[in-house]
Amino acid sequence: MSRVLVDANVLLDVMTDDPQWYAWSAERLDACAARAELSINPIVYAEVSVGFARIEELDDALPADAFTRLALPWEAGFLAAKAFVRYRRAEGSRTSPLPDFYIGAHAAIDGMALLTRDANRYRTYFPTVELICP
């Protein structure tokens, strides 16, 4: 594992000191950081940003030297759309492929592991992605 894409739920657990998930998320972040490069993309950045009033505060919380900022590959958009179509055909209720489908597609296209608490959708629609999950 050389690069790990970190899902927003894990980051938010740590940032908000979530009573149920803080310990698990903090331990996994530390473990992954010890052996791999932690990464985020614009989708994760956007999801985490809702808790911040200023971009400078968000950038302090997600320092570039701790979290590599990756662009979304064009291929991830295509794969996200295909996974979303499968999801909707299986009676999925969400009406937008963002954010989970893009995050899963990004991890799949770039061959990254994904650190997340929400493994079910990723397992179903991105079976090749290595998941680090409870």
PDB file of N, CA and C in Angstrom, residues 13 25 28 30 62 81 83 89 101 129 132:
ATOM      1  N   ASP A  13     -14.648  12.335  11.801  1.00  0.00           N
ATOM      2  CA  ASP A  13     -14.647  11.670  13.108  1.00  0.00           C
ATOM      3  C   ASP A  13     -13.571  12.263  14.011  1.00  0.00           C
ATOM      4  N   SER A  25     -11.045   5.867  14.014  1.00  0.00           N
ATOM      5  CA  SER A  25     -10.566   6.688  12.901  1.00  0.00           C
ATOM      6  C   SER A  25      -9.166   7.230  13.162  1.00  0.00           C
ATOM      7  N   ARG A  28      -6.588   4.369  12.816  1.00  0.00           N
ATOM      8  CA  ARG A  28      -6.383   3.960  11.430  1.00  0.00           C
ATOM      9  C   ARG A  28      -5.622   5.018  10.641  1.00  0.00           C
ATOM     10  N   ASP A  30      -3.397   7.088  11.857  1.00  0.00           N
ATOM     11  CA  ASP A  30      -1.999   6.974  12.291  1.00  0.00           C
ATOM     12  C   ASP A  30      -1.332   5.753  11.667  1.00  0.00           C
ATOM     13  N   LEU A  62      -6.243  20.313   7.241  1.00  0.00           N
ATOM     14  CA  LEU A  62      -5.823  19.314   6.255  1.00  0.00           C
ATOM     15  C   LEU A  62      -4.511  19.779   5.602  1.00  0.00           C
ATOM     16  N   ALA A  81     -19.976   7.163 -12.956  1.00  0.00           N
ATOM     17  CA  ALA A  81     -21.283   7.161 -13.626  1.00  0.00           C
ATOM     18  C   ALA A  81     -21.779   5.744 -13.886  1.00  0.00           C
ATOM     19  N   ALA A  83     -20.998   3.027 -12.177  1.00  0.00           N
ATOM     20  CA  ALA A  83     -21.373   2.445 -10.883  1.00  0.00           C
ATOM     21  C   ALA A  83     -22.702   3.027 -10.410  1.00  0.00           C
ATOM     22  N   ARG A  89     -30.281   1.153 -10.886  1.00  0.00           N
ATOM     23  CA  ARG A  89     -31.024  -0.012 -11.399  1.00  0.00           C
ATOM     24  C   ARG A  89     -31.326  -1.011 -10.298  1.00  0.00           C
ATOM     25  N   PHE A 101     -19.527   7.683  -5.110  1.00  0.00           N
ATOM     26  CA  PHE A 101     -19.164   7.009  -6.342  1.00  0.00           C
ATOM     27  C   PHE A 101     -17.879   7.576  -6.942  1.00  0.00           C
ATOM     28  N   VAL A 129     -11.140  -2.341  -5.030  1.00  0.00           N
ATOM     29  CA  VAL A 129     -10.509  -1.381  -4.119  1.00  0.00           C
ATOM     30  C   VAL A 129     -10.246  -2.050  -2.767  1.00  0.00           C
ATOM     31  N   ILE A 132      -9.995  -0.202   3.943  1.00  0.00           N
ATOM     32  CA  ILE A 132      -9.574  -0.202   5.336  1.00  0.00           C
ATOM     33  C   ILE A 132     -10.791   0.314   6.084  1.00  0.00           C
TER      34      ILE A 132
END
